[in-house]
GROMACS .gro file of C-alpha atoms in nm:
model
  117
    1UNK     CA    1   8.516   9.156   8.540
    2UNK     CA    2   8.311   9.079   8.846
    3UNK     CA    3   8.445   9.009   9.178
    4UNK     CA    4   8.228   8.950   9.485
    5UNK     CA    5   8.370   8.858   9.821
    6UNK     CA    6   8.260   8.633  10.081
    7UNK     CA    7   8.375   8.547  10.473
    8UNK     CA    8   8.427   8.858  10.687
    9UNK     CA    9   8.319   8.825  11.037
   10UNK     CA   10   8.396   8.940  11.397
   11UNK     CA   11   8.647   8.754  11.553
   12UNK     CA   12   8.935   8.747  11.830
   13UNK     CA   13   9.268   8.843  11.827
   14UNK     CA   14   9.473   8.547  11.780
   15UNK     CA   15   9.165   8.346  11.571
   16UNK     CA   16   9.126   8.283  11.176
   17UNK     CA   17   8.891   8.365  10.909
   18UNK     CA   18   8.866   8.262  10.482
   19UNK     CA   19   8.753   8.485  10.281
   20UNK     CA   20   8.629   8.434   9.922
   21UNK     CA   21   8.641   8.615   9.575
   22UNK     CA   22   8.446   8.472   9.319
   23UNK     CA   23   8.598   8.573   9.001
   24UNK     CA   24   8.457   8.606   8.637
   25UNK     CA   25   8.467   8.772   8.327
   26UNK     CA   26   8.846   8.778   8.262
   27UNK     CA   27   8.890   8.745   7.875
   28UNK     CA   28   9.206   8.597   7.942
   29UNK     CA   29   9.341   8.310   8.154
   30UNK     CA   30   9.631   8.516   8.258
   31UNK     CA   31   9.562   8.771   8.523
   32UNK     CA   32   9.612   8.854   8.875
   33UNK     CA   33   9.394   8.860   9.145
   34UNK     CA   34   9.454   9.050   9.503
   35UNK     CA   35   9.340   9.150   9.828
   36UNK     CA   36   9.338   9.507   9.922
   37UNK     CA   37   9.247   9.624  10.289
   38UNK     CA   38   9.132   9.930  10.442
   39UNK     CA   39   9.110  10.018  10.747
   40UNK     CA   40   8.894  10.243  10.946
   41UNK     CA   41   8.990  10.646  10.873
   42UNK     CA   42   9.325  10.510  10.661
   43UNK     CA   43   9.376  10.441  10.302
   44UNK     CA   44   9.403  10.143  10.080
   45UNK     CA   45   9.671   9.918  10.211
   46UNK     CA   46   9.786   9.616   9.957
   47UNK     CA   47   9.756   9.290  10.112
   48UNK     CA   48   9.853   8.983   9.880
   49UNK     CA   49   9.845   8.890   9.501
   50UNK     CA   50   9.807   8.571   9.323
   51UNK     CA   51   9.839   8.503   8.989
   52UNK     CA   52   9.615   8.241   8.769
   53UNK     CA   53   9.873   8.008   8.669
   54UNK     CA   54  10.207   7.870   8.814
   55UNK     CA   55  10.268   7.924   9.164
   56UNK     CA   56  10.306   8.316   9.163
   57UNK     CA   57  10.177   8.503   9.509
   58UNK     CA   58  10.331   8.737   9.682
   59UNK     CA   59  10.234   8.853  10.071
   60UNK     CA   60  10.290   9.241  10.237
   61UNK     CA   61  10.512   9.256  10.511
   62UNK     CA   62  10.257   9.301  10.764
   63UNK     CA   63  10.074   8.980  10.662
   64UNK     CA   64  10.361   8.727  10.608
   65UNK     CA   65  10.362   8.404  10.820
   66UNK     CA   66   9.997   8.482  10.902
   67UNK     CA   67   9.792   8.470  10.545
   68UNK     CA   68   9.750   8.246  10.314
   69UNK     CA   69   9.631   8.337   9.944
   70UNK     CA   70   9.492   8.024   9.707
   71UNK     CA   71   9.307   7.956   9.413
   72UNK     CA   72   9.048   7.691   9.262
   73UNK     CA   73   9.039   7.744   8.895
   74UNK     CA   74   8.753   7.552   8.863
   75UNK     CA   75   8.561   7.753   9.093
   76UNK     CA   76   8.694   8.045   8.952
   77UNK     CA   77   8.717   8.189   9.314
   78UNK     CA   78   9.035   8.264   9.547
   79UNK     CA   79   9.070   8.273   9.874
   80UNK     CA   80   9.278   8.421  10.172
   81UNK     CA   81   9.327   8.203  10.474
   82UNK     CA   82   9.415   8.478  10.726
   83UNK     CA   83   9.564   8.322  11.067
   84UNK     CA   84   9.662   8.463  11.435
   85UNK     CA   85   9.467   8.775  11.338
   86UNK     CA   86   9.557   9.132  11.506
   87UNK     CA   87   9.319   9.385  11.608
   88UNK     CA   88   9.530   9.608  11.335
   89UNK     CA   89   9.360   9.329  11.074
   90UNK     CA   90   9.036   9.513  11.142
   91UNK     CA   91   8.939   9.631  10.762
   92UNK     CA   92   8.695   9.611  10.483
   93UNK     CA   93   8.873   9.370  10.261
   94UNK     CA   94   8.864   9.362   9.927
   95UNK     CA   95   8.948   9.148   9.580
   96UNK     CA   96   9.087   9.327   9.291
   97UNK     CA   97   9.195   9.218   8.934
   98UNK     CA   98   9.527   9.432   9.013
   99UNK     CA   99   9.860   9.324   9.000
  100UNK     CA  100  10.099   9.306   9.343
  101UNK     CA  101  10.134   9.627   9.479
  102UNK     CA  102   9.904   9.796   9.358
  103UNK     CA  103   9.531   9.921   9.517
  104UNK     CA  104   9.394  10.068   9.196
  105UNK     CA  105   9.250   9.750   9.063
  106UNK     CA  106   8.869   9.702   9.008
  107UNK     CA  107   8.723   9.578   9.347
  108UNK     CA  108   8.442   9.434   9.483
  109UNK     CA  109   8.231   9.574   9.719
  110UNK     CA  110   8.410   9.426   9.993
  111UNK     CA  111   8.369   9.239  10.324
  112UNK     CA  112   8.430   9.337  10.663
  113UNK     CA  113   8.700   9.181  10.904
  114UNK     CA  114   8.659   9.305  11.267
  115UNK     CA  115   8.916   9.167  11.507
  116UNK     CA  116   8.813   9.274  11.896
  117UNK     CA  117   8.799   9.073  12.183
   0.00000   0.00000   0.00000
């Protein structure tokens, strides 16, 4: 499985950003794909899961209202629409091929949010 993510930026509080994971080698059409965070001097913090068929996705608390996760199967890439962004948004984010919940999930090598005015 390769992941490789895409969109990270500098922006201000209150703006928006899309990031990108271009997915491939899953063996299977069933899997999940999420976005982990972590933020400067702090651990892995799960942000939102999606899975490849249906309608699943689930959000963290901290994110709810604000991001959006989606899919293009025929891109083979998701994506996570993140709105009114919070200076406590500032991370490296990351996709993983883990389920929701969980930060253990092979990542990519990740791109950086910064959210300062």
């Amino acid at each position: 499985v390769q992941l490789v993510e895409s969109g990270g930026g500098t922006v201000q509080p209150g703006g928006s950003l899309r990031l990108s994971c271009a997915a491939s080698g899953f063996t299977s059409e069933n899997y999940w794909i999420s976005w982990v965070r972590q933020a400067p001097g702090k651990g892995l913090e799960w942000v939102s899961s999606i899975y490849s068929l249906g309608s699943l996705s689930y959000y963290a608390d901290s994110v709810k209202g604000r991001f959006t996760i989606s899919r293009d199967n025929a891109k083979n890439t998701v994506y996570l629409q993140m709105n009114s962004l919070k200076s406590e948004d500032t991370a490296r984010y990351y996709c993983t091929a883990g389920i929701p919940y969980d930060v253990t999930g092979r990542r990519g090598q990740g791109t950086q949010v910064t959210v300062s005015s």
